PDB file of C-alpha atoms in Angstrom:
ATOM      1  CA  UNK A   1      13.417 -12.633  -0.252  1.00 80.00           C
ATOM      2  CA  UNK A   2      13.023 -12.728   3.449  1.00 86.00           C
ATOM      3  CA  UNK A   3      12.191 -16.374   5.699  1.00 91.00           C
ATOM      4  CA  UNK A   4      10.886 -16.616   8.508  1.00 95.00           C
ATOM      5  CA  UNK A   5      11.111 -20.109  10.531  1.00 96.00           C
ATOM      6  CA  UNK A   6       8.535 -20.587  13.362  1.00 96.00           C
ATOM      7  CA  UNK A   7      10.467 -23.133  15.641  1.00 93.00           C
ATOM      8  CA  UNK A   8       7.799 -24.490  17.248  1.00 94.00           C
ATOM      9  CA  UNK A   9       4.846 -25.735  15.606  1.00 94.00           C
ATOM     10  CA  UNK A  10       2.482 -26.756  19.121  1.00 96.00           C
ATOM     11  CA  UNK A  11       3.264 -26.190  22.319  1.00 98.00           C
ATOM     12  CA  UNK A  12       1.837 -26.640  25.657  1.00 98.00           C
ATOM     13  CA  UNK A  13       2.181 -25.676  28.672  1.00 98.00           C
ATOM     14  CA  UNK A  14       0.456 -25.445  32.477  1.00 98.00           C
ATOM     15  CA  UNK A  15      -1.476 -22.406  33.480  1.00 98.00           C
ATOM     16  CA  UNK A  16       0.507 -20.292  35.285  1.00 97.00           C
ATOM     17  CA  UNK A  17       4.237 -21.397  33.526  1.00 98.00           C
ATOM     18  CA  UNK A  18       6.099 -19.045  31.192  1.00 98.00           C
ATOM     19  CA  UNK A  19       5.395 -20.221  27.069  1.00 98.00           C
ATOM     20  CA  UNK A  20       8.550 -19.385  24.369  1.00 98.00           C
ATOM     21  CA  UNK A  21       8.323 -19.189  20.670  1.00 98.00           C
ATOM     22  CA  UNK A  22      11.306 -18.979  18.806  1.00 98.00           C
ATOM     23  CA  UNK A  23      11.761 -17.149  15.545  1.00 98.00           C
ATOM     24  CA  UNK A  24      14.435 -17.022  13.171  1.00 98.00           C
ATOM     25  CA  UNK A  25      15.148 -14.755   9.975  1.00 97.00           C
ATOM     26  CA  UNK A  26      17.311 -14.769   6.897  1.00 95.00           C
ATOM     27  CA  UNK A  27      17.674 -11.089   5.958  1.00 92.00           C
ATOM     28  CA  UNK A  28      19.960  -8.850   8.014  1.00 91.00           C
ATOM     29  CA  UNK A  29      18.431  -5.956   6.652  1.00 89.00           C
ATOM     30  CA  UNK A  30      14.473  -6.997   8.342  1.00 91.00           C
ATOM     31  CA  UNK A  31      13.935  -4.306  10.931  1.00 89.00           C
ATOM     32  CA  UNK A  32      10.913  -5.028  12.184  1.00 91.00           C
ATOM     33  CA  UNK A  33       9.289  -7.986  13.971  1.00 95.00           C
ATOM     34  CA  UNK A  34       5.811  -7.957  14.969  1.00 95.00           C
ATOM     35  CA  UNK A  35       3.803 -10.777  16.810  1.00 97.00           C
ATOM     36  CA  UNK A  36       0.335 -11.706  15.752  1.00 97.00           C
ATOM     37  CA  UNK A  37      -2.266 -13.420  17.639  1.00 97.00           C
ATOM     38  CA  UNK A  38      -5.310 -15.217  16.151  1.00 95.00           C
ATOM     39  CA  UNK A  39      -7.684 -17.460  18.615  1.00 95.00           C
ATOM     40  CA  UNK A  40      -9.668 -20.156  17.480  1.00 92.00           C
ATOM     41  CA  UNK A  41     -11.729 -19.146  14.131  1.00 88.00           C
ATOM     42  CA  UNK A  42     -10.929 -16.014  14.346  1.00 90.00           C
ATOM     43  CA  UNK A  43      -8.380 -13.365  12.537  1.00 91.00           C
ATOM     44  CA  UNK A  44      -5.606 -12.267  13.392  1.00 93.00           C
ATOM     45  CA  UNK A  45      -4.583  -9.032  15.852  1.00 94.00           C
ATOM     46  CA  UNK A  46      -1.093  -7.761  16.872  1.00 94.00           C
ATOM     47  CA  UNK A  47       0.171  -8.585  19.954  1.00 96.00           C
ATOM     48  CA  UNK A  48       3.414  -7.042  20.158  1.00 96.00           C
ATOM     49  CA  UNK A  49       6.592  -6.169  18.536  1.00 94.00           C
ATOM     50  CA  UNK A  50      10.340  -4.936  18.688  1.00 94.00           C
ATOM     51  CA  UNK A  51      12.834  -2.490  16.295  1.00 91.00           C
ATOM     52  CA  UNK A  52      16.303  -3.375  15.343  1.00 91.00           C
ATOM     53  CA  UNK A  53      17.344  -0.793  17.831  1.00 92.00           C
ATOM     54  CA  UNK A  54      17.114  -2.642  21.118  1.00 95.00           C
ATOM     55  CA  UNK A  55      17.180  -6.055  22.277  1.00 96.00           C
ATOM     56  CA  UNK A  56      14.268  -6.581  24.210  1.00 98.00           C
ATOM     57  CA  UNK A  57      10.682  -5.238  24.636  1.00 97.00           C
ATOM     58  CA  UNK A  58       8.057  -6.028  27.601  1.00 98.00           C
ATOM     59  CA  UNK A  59       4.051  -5.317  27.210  1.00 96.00           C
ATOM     60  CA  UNK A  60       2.550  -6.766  30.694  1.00 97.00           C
ATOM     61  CA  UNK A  61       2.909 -10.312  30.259  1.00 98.00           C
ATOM     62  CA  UNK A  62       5.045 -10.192  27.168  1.00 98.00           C
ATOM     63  CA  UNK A  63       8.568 -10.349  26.552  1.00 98.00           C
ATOM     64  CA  UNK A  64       9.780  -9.811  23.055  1.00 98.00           C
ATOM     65  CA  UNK A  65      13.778 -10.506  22.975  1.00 98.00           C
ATOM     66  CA  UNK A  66      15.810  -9.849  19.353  1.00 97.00           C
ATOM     67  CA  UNK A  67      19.359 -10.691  18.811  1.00 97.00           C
ATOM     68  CA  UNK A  68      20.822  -9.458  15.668  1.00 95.00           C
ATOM     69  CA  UNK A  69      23.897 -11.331  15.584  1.00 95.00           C
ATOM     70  CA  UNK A  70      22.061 -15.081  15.593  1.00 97.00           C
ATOM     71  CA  UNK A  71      18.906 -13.483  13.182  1.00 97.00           C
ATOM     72  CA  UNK A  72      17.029 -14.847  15.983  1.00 97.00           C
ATOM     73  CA  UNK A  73      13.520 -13.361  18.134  1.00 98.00           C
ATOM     74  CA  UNK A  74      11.211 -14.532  20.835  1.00 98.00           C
ATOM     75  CA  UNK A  75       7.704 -14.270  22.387  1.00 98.00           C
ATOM     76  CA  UNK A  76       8.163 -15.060  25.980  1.00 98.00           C
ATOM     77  CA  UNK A  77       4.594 -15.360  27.440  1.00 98.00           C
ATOM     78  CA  UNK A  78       4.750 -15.078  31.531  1.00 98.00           C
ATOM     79  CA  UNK A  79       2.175 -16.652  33.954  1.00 98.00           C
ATOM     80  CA  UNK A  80      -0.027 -18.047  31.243  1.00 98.00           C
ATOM     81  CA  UNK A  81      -3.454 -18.581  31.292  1.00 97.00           C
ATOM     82  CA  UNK A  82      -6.120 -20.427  29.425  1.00 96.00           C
ATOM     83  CA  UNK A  83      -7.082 -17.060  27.129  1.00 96.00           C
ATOM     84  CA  UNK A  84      -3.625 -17.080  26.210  1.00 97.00           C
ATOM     85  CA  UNK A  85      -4.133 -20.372  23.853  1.00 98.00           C
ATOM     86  CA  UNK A  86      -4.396 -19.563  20.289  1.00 97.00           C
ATOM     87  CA  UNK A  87      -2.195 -19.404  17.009  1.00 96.00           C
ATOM     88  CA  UNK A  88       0.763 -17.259  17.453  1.00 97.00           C
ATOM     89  CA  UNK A  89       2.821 -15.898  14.431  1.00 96.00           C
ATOM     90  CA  UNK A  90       6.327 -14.200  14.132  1.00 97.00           C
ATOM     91  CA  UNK A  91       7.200 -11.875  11.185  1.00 95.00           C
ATOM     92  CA  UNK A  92      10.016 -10.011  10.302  1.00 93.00           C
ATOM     93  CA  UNK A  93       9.597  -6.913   7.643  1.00 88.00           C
ATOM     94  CA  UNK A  94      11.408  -5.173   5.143  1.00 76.00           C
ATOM     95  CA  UNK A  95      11.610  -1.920   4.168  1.00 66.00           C
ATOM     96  CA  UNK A  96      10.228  -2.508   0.338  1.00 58.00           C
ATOM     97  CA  UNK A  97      10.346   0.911  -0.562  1.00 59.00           C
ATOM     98  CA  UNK A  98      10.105   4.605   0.534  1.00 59.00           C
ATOM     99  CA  UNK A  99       8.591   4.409   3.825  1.00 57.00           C
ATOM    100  CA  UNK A 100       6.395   0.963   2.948  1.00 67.00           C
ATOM    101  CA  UNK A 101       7.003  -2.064   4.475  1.00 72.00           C
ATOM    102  CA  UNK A 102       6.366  -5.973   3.424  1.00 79.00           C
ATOM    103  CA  UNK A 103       5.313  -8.814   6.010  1.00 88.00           C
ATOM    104  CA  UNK A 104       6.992 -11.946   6.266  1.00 90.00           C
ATOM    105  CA  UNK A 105       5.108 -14.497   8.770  1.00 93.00           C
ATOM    106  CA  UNK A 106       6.121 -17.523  10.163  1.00 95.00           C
ATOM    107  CA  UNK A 107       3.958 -20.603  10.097  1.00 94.00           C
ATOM    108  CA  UNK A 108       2.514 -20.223  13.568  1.00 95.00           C
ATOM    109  CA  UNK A 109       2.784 -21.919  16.654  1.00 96.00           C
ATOM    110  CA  UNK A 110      -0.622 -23.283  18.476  1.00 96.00           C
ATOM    111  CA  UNK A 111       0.134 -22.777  22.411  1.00 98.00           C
ATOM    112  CA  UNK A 112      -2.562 -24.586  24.485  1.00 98.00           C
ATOM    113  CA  UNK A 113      -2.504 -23.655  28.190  1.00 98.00           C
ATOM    114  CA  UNK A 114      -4.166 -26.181  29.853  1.00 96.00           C
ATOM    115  CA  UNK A 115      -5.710 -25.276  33.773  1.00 90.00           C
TER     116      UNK A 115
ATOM    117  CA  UNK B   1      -9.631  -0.024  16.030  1.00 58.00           C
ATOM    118  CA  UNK B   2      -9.130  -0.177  11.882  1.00 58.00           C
ATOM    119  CA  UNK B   3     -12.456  -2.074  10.020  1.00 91.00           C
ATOM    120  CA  UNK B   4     -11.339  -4.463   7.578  1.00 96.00           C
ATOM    121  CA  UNK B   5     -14.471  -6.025   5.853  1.00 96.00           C
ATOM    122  CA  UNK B   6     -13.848  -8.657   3.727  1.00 97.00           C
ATOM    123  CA  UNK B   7     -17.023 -10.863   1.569  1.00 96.00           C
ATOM    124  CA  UNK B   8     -18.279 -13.533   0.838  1.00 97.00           C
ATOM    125  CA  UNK B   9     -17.290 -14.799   4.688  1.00 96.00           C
ATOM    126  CA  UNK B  10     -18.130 -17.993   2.589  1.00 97.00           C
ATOM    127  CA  UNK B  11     -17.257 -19.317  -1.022  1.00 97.00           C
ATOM    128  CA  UNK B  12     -17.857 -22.810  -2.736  1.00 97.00           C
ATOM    129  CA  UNK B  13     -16.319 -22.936  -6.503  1.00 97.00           C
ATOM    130  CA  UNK B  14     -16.245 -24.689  -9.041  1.00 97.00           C
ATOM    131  CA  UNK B  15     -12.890 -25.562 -10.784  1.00 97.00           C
ATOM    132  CA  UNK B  16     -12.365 -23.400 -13.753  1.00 97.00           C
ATOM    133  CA  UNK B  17     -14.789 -20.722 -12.553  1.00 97.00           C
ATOM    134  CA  UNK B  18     -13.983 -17.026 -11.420  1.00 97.00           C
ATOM    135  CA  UNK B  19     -14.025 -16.122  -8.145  1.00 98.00           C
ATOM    136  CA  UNK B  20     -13.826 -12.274  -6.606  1.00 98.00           C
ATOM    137  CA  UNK B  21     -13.176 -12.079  -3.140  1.00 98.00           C
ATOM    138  CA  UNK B  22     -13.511  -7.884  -1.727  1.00 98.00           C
ATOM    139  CA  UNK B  23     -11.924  -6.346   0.715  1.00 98.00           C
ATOM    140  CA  UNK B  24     -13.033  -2.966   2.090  1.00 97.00           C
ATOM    141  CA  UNK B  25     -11.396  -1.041   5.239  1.00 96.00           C
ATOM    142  CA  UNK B  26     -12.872   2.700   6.092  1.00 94.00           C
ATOM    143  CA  UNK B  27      -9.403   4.027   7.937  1.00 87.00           C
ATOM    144  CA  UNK B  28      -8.164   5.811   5.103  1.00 89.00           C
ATOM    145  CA  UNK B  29      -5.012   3.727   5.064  1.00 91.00           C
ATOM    146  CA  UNK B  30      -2.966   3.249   2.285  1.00 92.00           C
ATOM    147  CA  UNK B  31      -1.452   0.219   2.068  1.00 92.00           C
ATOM    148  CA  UNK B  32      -3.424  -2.683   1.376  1.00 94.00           C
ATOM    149  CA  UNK B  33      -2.512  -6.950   1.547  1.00 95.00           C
ATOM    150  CA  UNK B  34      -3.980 -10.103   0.438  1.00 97.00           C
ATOM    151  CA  UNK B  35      -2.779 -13.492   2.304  1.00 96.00           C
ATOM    152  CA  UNK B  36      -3.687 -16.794   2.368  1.00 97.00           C
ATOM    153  CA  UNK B  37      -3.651 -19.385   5.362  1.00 94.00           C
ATOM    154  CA  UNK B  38      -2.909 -22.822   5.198  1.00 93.00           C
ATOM    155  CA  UNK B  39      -1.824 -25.637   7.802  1.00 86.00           C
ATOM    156  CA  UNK B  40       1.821 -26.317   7.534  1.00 84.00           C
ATOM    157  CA  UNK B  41       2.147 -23.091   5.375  1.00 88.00           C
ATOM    158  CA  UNK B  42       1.520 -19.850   7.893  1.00 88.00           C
ATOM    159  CA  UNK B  43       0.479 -16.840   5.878  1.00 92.00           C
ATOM    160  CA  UNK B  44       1.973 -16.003   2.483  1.00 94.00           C
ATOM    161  CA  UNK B  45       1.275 -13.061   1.055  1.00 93.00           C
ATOM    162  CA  UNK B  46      -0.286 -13.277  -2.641  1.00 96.00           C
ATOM    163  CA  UNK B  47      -0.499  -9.606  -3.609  1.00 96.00           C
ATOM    164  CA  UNK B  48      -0.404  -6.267  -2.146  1.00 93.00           C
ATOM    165  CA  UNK B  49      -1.178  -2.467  -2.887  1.00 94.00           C
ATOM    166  CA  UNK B  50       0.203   0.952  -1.794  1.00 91.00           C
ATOM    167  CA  UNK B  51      -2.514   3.122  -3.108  1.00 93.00           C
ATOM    168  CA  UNK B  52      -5.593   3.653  -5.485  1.00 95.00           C
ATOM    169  CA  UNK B  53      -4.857   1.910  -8.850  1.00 95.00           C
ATOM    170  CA  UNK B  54      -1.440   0.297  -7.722  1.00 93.00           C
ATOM    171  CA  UNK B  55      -1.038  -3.641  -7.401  1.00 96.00           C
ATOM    172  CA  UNK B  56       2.123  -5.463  -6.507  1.00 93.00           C
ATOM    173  CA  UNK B  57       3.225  -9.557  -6.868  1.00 94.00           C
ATOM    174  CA  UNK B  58       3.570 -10.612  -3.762  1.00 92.00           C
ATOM    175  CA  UNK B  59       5.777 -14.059  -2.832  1.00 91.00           C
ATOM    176  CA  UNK B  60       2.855 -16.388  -4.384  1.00 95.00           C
ATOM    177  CA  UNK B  61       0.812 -14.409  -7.033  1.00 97.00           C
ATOM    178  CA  UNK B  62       0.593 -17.100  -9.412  1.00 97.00           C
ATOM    179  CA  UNK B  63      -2.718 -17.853 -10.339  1.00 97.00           C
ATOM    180  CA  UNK B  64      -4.339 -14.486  -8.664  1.00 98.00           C
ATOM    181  CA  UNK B  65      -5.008 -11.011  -9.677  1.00 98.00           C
ATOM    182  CA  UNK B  66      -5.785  -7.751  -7.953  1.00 98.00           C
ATOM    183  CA  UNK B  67      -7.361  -4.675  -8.239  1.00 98.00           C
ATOM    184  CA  UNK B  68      -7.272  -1.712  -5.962  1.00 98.00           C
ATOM    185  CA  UNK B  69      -9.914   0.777  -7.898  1.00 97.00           C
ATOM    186  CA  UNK B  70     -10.108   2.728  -4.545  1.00 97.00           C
ATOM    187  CA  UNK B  71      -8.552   4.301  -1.154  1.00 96.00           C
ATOM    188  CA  UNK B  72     -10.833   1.839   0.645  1.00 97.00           C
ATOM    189  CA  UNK B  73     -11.335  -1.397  -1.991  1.00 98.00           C
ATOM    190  CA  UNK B  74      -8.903  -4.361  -2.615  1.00 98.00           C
ATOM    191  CA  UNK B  75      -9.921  -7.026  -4.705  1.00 98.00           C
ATOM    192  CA  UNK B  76      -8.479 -10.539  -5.340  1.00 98.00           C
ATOM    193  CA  UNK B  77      -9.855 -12.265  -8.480  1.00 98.00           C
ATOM    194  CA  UNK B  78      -9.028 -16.212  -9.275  1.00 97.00           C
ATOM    195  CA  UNK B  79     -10.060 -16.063 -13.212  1.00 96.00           C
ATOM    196  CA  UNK B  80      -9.678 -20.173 -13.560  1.00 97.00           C
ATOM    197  CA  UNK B  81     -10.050 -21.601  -9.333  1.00 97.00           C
ATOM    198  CA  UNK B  82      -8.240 -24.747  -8.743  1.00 98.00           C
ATOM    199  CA  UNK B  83      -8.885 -26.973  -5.983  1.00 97.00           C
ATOM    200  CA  UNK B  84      -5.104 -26.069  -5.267  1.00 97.00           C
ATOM    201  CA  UNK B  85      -6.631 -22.641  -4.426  1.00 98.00           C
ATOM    202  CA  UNK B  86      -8.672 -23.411  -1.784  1.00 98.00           C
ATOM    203  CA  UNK B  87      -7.545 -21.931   1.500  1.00 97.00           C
ATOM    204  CA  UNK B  88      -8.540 -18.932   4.247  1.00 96.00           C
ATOM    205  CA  UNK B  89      -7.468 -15.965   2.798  1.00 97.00           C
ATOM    206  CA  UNK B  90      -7.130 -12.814   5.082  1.00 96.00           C
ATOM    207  CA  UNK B  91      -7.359  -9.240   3.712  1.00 97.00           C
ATOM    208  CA  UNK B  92      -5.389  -6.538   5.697  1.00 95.00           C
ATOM    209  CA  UNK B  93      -4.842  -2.802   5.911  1.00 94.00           C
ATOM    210  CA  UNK B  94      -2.065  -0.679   7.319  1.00 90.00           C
ATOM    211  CA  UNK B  95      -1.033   2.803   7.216  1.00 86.00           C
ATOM    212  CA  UNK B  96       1.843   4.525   5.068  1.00 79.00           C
ATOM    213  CA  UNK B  97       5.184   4.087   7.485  1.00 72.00           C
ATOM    214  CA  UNK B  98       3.657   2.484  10.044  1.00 68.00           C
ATOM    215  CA  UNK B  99       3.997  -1.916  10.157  1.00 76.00           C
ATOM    216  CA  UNK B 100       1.064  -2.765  12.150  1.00 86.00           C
ATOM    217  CA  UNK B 101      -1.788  -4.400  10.133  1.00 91.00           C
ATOM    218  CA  UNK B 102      -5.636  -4.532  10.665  1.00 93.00           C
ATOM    219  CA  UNK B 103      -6.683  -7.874   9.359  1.00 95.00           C
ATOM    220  CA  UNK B 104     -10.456  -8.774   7.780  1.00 95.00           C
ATOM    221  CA  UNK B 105     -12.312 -12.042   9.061  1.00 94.00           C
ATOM    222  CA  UNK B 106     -11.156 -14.029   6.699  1.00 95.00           C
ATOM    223  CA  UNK B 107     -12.722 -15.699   3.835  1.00 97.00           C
ATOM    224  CA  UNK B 108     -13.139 -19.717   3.387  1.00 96.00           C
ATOM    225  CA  UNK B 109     -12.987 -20.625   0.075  1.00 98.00           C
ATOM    226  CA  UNK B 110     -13.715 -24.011  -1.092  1.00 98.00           C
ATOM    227  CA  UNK B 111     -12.566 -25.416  -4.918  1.00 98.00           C
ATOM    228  CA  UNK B 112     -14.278 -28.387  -5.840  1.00 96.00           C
TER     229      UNK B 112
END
């Protein structure tokens, strides 16, 4: 089945510099590759993701970059700040069937943003 | 935004005993997950469920079971706990065709 590697298991950085997670994934036929958030003692929510079909994806202050060819995707988090610290997971998904789809997660990165 | 409710918010077992954690989500979707959470481990997903009466093994499903008697209910039932079982597990919900999920609050459970 598919695996997902999470990089980076902390990282920190200063408020106001730019935060990357690295992601990398075994299957060439995953086609999908959310990002989920979850701050401290709390669940999880989605952040952002990006299709097969292009290489890069921006929401605000989120960058999303994929390249195929490595099996490799990114969060790139611009001018952080302090709300931005929490868990942060990768996934990549399969198509398991019809038009269903199964969730393979990473094992999270913790980004503290420190004033 | 999808409601994912998922109960006890708190469990303490003993080992050997049967535990039942419930899941409920009112947005009518279809597809239905259990995961669990551990440091060092991420999420891994122990079971899931397309529809009403459907259950699928997951990548760990050893040691669980689950029931999806409804649209809206998703169950995941430990018939003997082991302390190995003790984790945050996260219930989620997400539409037919569409990868987003909706994720519960979590549940703690404790095997002593």
């Amino acid at each position: 089945g598919e695996k997902v590697e999470q990089h980076e298991s902390t990282l920190s950085v200063r408020e106001g510099d730019s935060a990357v997670i690295n992601c990398t994934y075994t299957d060439t036929a995953s086609s999908y590759f959310p990002w989920y958030k979850q701050e401290a003692g709390k669940s999880l929510h989605f952040v952002i993701d990006i299709r097969s079909n292009v290489d890069r994806k921006q929401s605000q202050r989120l960058i999303v970059l994929l390249d195929k060819k490595a099996k490799r995707f990114s969060l790139h988090i611009t001018a952080t700040q302090p709300e931005d610290s929490a868990i942060y997971f990768c996934a990549a998904s399969l198509n398991s069937g019809g038009s269903n789809y199964k969730l393979t997660f990473g094992k999270g990165t913790l980004l503290t943003v420190t004033p | 935004e999808a409601a994912v409710t998922q109960s006890p918010r708190n469990k303490v077992a003993v080992t050997g005993g049967k535990v039942t954690l419930s899941c409920n989500q009112t947005n009518n979707h279809n597809n239905m997950y259990w995961y669990r959470q551990d440091t060092g481990h991420g999420l891994r997903l122990i079971h899931y469920s397309y529809g009403a009466g459907s259950t699928e093994k997951g990548d760990i499903p050893d040691g669980y079971k689950a029931s999806r008697p409804s649209q809206e209910n998703f169950s995941l039932i430990l018939e003997l706990a082991t302390p190995s079982q003790t984790s945050v597990y996260f219930c989620a919900s997400g539409r037919r065709g569409a990868e987003t999920l909706y994720f519960g609050s979590g549940t703690r459970l404790t095997v002593l």
